[in-house]
CSV table of C-alpha atoms and ligand atoms in Angstrom, one decimal:
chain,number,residue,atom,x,y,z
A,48,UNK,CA,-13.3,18.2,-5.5
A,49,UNK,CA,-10.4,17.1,-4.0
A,50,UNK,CA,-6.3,18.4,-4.2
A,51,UNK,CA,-4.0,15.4,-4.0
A,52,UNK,CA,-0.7,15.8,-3.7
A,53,UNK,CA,2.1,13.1,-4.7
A,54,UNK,CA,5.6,13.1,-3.2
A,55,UNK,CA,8.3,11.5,-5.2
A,56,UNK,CA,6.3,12.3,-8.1
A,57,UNK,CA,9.0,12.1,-10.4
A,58,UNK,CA,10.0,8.2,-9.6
A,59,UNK,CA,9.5,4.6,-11.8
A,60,UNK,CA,6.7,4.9,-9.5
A,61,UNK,CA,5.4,8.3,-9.3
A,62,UNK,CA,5.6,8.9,-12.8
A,63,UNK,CA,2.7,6.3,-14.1
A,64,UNK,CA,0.9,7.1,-10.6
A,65,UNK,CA,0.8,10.6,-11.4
A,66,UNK,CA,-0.8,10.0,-14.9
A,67,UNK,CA,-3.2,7.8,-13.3
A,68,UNK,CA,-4.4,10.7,-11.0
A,69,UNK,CA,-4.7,12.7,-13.6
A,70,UNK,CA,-7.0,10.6,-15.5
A,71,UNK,CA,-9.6,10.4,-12.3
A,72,UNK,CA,-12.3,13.0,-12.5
A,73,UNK,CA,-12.7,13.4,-8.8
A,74,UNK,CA,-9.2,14.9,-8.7
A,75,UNK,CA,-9.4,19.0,-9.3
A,76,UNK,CA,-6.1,19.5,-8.0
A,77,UNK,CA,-2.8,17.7,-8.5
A,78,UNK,CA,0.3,18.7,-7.2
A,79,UNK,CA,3.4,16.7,-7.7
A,80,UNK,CA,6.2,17.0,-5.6
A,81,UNK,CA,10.2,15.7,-6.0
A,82,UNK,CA,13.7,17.1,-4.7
A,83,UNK,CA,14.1,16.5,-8.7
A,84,UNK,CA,12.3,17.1,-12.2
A,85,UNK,CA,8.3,17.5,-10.6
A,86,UNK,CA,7.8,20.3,-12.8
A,87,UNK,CA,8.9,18.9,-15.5
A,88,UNK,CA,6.7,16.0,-14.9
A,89,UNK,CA,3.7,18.1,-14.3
A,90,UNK,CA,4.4,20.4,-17.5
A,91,UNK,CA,3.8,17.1,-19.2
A,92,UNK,CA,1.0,15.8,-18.0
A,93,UNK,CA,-1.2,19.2,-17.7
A,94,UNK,CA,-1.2,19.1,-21.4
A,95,UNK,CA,-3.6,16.2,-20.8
A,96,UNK,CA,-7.3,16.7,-21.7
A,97,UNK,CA,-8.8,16.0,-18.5
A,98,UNK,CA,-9.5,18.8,-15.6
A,99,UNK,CA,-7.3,17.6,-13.2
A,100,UNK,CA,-5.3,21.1,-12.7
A,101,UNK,CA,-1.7,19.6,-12.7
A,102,UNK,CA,1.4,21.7,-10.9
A,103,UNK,CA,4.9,20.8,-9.9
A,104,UNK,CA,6.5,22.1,-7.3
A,105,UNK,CA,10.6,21.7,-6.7
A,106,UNK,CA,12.8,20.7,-3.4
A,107,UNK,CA,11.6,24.2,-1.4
A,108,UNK,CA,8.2,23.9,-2.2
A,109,UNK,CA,6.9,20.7,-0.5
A,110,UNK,CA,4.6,23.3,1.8
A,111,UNK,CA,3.0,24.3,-1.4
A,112,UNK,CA,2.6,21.6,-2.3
A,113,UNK,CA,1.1,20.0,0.4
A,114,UNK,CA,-1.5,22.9,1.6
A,115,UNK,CA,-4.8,22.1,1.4
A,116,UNK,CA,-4.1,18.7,0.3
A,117,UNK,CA,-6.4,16.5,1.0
A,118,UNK,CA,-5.2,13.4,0.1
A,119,UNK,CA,-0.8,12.5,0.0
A,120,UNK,CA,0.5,9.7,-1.2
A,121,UNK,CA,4.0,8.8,-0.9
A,122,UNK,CA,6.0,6.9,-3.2
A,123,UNK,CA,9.4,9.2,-2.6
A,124,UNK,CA,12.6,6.9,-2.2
A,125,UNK,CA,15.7,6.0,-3.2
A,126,UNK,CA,17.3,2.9,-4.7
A,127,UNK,CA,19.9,0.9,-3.2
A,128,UNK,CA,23.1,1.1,-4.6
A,129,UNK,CA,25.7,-0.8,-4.8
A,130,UNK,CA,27.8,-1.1,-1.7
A,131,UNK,CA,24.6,0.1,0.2
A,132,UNK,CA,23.1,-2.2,2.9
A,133,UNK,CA,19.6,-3.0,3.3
A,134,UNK,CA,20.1,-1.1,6.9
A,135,UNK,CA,21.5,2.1,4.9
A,136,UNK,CA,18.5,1.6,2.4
A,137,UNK,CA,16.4,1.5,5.5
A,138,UNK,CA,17.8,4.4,7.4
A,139,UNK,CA,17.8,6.8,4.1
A,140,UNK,CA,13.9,5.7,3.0
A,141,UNK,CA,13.0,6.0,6.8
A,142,UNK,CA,14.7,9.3,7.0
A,143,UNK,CA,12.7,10.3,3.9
A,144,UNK,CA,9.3,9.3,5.2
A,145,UNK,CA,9.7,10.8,8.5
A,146,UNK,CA,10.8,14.3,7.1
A,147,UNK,CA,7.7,14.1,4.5
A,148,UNK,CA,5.4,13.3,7.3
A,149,UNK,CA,7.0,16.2,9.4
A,150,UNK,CA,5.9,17.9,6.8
A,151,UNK,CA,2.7,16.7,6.0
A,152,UNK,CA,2.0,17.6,9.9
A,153,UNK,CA,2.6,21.0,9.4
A,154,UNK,CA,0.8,21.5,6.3
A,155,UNK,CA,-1.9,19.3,5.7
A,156,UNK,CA,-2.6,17.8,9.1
A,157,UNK,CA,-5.7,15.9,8.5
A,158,UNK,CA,-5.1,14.7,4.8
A,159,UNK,CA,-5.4,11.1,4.3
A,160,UNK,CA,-1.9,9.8,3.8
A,161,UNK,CA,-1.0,6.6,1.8
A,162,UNK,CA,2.7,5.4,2.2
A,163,UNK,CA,4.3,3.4,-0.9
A,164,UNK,CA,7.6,3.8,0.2
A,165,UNK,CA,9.2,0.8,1.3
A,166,UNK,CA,9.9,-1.2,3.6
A,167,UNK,CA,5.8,-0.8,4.7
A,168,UNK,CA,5.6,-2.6,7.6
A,169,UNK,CA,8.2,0.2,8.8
A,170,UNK,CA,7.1,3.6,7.3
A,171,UNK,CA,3.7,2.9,8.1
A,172,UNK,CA,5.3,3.3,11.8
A,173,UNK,CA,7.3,6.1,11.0
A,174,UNK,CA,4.4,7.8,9.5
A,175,UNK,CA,2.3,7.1,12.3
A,176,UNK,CA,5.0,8.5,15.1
A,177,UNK,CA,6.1,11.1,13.4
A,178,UNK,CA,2.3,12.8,13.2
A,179,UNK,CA,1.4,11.3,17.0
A,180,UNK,CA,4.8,13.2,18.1
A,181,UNK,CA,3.4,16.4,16.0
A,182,UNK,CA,0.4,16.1,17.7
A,183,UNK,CA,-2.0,15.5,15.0
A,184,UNK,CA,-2.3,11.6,14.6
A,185,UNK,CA,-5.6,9.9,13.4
A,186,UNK,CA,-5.2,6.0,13.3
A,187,UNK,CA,-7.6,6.3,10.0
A,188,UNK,CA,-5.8,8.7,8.0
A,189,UNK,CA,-3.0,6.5,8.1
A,190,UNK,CA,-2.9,3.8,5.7
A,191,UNK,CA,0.1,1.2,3.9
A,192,UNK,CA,-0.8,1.1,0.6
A,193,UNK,CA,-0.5,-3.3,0.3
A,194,UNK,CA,-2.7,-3.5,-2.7
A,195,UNK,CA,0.2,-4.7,-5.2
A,196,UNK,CA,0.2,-7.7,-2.7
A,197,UNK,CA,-3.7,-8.3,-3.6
A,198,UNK,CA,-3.1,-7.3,-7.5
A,199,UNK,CA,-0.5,-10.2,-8.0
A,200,UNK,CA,-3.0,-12.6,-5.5
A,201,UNK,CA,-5.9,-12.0,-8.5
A,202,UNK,CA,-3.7,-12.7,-11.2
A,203,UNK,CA,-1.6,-15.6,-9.7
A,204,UNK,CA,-4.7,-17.3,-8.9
A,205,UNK,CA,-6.2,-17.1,-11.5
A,206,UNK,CA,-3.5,-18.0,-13.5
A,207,UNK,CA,-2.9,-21.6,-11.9
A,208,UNK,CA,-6.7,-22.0,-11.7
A,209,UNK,CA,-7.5,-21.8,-15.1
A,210,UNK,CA,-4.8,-23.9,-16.1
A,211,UNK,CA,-5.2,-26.4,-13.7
A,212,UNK,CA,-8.9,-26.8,-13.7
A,213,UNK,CA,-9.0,-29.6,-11.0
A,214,UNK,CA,-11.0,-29.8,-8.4
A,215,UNK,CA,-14.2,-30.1,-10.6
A,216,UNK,CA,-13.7,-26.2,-11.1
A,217,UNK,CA,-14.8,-26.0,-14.7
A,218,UNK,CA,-15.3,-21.8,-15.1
A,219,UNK,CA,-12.9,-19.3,-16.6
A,220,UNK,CA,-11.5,-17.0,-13.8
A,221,UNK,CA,-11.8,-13.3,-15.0
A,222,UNK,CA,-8.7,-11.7,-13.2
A,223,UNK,CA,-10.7,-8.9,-13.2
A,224,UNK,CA,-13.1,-10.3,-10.8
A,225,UNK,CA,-10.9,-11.8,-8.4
A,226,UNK,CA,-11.7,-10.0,-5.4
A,227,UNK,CA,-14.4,-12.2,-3.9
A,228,UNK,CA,-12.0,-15.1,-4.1
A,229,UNK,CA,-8.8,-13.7,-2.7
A,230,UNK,CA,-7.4,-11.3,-0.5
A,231,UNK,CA,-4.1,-10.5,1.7
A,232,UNK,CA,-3.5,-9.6,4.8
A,233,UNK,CA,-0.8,-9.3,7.2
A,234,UNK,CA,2.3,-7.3,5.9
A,235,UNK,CA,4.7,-6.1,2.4
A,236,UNK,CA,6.7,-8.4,2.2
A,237,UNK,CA,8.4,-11.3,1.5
A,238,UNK,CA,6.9,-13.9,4.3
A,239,UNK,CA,4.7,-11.0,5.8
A,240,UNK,CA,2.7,-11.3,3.1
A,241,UNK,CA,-0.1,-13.9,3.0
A,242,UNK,CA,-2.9,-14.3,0.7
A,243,UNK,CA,-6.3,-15.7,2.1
A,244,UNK,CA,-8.6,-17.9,-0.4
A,245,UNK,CA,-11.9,-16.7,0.1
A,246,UNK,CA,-13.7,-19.7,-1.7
A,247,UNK,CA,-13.9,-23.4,0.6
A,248,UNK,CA,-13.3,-25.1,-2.8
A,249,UNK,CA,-10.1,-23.2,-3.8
A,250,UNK,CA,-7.7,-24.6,-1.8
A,251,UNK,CA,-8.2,-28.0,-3.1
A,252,UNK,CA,-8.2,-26.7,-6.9
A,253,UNK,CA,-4.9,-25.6,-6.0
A,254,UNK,CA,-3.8,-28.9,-5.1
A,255,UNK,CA,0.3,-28.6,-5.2
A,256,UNK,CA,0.3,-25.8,-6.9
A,257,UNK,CA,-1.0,-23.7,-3.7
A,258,UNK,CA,2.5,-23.7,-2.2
A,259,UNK,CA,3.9,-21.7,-5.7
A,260,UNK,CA,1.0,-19.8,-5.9
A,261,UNK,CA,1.7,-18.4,-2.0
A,262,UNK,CA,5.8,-17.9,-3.1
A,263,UNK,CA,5.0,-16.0,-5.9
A,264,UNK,CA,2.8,-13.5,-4.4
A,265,UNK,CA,5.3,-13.3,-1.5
A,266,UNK,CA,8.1,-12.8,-3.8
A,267,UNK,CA,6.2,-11.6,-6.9
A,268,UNK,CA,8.7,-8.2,-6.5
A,269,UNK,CA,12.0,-10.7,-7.3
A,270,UNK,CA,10.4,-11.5,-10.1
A,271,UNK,CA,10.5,-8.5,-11.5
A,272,UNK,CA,14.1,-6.9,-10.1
A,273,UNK,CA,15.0,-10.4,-12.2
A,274,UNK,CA,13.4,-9.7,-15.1
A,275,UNK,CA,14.7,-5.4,-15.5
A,276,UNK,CA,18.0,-7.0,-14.8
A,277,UNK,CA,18.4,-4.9,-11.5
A,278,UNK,CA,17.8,-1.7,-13.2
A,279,UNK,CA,14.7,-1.4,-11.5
A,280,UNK,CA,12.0,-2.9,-9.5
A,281,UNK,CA,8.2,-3.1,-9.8
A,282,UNK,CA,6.7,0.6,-10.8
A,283,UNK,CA,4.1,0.2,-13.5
A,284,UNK,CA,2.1,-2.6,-11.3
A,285,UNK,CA,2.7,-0.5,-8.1
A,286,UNK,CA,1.8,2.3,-9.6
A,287,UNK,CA,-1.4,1.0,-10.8
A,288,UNK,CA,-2.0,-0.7,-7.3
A,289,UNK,CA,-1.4,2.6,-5.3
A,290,UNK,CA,-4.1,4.6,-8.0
A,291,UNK,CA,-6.7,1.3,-7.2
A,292,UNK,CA,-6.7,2.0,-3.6
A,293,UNK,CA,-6.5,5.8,-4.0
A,294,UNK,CA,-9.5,5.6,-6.3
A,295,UNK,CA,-11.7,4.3,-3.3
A,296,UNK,CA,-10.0,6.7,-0.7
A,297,UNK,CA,-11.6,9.4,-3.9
A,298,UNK,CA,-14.7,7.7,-4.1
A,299,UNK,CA,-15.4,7.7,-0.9
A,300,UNK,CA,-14.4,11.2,0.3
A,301,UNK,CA,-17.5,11.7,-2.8
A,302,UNK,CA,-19.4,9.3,-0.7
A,303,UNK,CA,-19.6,6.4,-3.6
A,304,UNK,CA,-19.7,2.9,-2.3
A,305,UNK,CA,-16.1,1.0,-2.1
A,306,UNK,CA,-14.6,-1.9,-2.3
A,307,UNK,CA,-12.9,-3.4,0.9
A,308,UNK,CA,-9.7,-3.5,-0.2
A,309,UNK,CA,-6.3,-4.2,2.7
A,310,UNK,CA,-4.2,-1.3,3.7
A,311,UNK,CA,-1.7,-1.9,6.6
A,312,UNK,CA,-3.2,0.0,9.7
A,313,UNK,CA,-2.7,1.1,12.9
A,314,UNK,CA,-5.1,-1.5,14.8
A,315,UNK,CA,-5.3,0.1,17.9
A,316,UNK,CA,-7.2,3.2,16.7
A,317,UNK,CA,-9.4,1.9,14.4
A,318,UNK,CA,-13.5,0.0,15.0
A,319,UNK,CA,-12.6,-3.8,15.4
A,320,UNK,CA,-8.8,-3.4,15.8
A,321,UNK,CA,-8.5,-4.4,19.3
A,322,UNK,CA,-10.7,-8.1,18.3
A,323,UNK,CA,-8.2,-8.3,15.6
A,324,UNK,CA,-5.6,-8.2,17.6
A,325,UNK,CA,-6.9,-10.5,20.0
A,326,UNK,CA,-7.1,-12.9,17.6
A,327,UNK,CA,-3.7,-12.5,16.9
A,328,UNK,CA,-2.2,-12.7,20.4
A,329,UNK,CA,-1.6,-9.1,20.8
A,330,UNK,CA,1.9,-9.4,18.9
A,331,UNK,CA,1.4,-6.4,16.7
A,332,UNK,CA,-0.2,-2.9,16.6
A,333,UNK,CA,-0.2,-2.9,12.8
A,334,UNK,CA,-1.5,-5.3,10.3
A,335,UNK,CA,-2.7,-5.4,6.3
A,336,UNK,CA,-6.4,-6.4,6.4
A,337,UNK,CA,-9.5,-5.3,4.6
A,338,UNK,CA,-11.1,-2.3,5.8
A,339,UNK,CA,-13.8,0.1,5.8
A,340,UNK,CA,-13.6,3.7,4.6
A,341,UNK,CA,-15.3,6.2,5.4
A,342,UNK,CA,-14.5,10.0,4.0
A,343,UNK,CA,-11.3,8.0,2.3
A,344,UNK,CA,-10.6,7.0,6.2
A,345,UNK,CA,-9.9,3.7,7.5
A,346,UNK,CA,-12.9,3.7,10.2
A,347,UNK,CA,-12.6,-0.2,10.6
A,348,UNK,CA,-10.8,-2.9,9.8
A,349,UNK,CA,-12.7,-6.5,9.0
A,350,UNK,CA,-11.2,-9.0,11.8
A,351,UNK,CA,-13.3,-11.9,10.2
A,352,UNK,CA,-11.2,-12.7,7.6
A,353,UNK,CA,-9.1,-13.8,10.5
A,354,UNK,CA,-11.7,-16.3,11.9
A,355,UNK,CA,-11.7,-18.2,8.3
A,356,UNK,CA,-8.2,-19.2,7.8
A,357,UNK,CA,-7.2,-22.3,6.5
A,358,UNK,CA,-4.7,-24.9,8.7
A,359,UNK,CA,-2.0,-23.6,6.4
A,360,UNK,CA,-3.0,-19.8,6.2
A,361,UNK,CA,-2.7,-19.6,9.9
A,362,UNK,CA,0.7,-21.2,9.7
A,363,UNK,CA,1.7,-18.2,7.7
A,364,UNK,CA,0.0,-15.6,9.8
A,365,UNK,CA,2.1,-16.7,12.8
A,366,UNK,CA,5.1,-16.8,10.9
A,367,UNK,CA,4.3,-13.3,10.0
A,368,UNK,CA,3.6,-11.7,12.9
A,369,UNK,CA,6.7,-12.8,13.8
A,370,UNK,CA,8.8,-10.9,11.3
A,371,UNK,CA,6.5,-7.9,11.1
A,372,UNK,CA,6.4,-7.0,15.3
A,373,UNK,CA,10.8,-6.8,14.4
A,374,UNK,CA,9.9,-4.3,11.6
A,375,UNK,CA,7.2,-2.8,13.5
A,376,UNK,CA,9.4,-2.1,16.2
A,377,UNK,CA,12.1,-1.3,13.6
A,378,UNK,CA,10.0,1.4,12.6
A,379,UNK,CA,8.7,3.1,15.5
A,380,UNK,CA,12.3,2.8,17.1
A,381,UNK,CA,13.9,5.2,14.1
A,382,UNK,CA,11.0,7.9,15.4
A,383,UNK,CA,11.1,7.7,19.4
A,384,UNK,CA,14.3,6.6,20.0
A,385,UNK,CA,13.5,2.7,21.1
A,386,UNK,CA,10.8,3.3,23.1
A,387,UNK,CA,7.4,2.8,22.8
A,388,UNK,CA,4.9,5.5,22.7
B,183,ADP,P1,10.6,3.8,-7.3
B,183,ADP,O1,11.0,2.8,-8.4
B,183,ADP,O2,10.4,3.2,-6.0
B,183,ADP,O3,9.6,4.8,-7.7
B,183,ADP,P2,12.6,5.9,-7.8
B,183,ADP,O4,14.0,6.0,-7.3
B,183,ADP,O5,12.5,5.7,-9.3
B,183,ADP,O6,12.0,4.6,-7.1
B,183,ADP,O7,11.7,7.1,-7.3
B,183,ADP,C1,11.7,7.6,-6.1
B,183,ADP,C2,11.6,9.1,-6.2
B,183,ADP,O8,11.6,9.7,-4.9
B,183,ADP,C3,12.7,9.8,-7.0
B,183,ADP,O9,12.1,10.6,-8.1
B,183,ADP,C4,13.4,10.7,-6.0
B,183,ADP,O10,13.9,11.9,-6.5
B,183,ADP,C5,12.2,10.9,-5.0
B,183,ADP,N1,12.7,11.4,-3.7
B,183,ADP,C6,13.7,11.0,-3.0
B,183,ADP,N2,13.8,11.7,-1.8
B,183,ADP,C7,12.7,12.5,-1.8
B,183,ADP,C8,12.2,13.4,-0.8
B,183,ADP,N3,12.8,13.7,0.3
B,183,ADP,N4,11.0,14.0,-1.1
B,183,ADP,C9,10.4,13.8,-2.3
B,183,ADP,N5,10.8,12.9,-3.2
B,183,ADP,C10,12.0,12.3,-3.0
């Protein structure tokens, strides 16, 4: 039985994520943390039937609500506003993330800890140097939670496939049953992001449609910021993203089989991080790919998917790897100051 706590519980976000949690039968414990409205949001949800024991905790009570945690997952944020900079966005959410982890350091050292908050491909840094400069870092308990990227891949694909049906592909895709025909890999977003067709024939099913199908993944989140009229961004599908890869992380802490789903990991740290990064010229120390769990740790990460890339898929991986070592460096820069540990 496992306590998991959620910080930023009370968010677009941590709301539906919450619920979802509360709903999984391997959770005994749930503890919901926010500087605002967590007990109200746990007063709610504890009059669920389901045995999950549900408790809030308010802005001085993050240590409660992290002991014993086993598993953390961090959606805590805050908007932009207007007048606000992506840099200001960057240095409050940063800020946020780094005094969570501080946190999480001193409470629950060895939980697993799955970062939401955005930008990704720099929390996941923060996160990481904040708990190596606390002394308690583990590569594999680190892990950028990228599956929303993998979520809109399935449904995308599907989507043009089964309207296209060229390429002598005659079956329905189940978006459901996606995973054997895509995955992504690399960062969280925008051109970061790049889906990987698992299937030789897929590509040319595509046909023109492939380049759409990689913009909308990419940009999927634009989509909806359009659609709420910039009230609000994606939290119902993220929410449901981050419970999909926290249900393996719970499945295998009860030592259940899992699916190899991408988080964005520490590389260096983890069993086949150093090929992968070989294989990508050693220009970054983190990268989205599938990995293994083991006790809801990333042990290894699957470097193959990199040895199967298309012409055009490696095209985008080097235009990623670009964009992610800035944010990388970004990241880690905000924790140590600019240099490198
Ligand atoms: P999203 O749509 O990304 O979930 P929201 O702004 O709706 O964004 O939610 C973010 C949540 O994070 C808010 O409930 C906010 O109160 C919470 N939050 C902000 N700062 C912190 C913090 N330091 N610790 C915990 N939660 C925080």
């Amino acid at each position: 039985m496992v306590k998991v706590a959620v910080v930023g519980a009370s968010g677009g976000i941590g709301q539906p994520l919450s619920l979802l949690l509360k709903l999984n039968p391997y959770v005994s414990e749930l503890a919901l943390y926010d500087v605002r409205l967590a007990k109200g949001v746990a007063q709610d949800l504890s009059h669920i039937s389901t045995n999950a024991e549900c408790r809030g905790y308010d802005k001085e009570e993050i240590g409660q609500a992290l002991k014993g945690a086993q598993v953390v997952l961090i959606p805590a944020g805050v908007p932009r506003k207007p007048g606000m900079t992506r840099d200001d966005l960057f240095k409050i959410n940063a800020g946020i993330v780094r005094g969570i982890c501080s946190s999480i350091a001193q409470y629950c050292p060895s939980a697993r800890v799955l970062v939401i908050s955005n930008p990704v491909n720099s929390t996941v840094p923060i996160a990481a140097e904040t708990l190596k400069a606390a002394g308690c870092f583990s590569a594999g308990n680190v892990m950028g939670v990228t599956t929303l990227d993998v979520v809109r891949a399935e449904t995308f694909l599907a989507d043009y496939l089964n309207a296209s049906k060229r390429g002598g592909l005659t079956r329905q895709f189940d978006k459901t049953r996606m995973q054997k025909d895509v995955t992504v890999i690399g960062g969280h977003s925008g051109t970061t992001i790049v889906p990987v067709l698992l299937g030789s024939s897929l590509n040319a099913a595509l046909g023109a449609e492939y380049g759409k199908f990689v913009h909308r993944v990419q940009f999927g989140g634009d989509e909806v910021v359009k659609a709420k009229e910039g009230a609000g961004s994606a939290t119902l599908s993220m929410a449901l993203a981050g419970y999909r890869f926290a249900e393996q992380v719970l499945r295998s802490i009860h030592r259940e089989s899992t699916d190899p789903l991408p988080a964005f990991v520490y590389l260096p740290g983890l069993e086949n991080g150093s090929a992968a990064q070989k294989k990508l010229k050693d220009t970054v120390d983190y990268f989205a790919l599938p990995i293994t769990l083991v006790d809801g740790r990333a042990a290894k990460v699957d470097s193959t998917v990199l040895d199967r890339l298309s012409a055009q898929e490696h095209q985008l991986v080097e235009r990623a790897v670009l964009e992610l070592s800035t944010s990388i460096q970004k990241g880690t820069g905000f924790v140590v100051g600019g240099s490198k540990l």
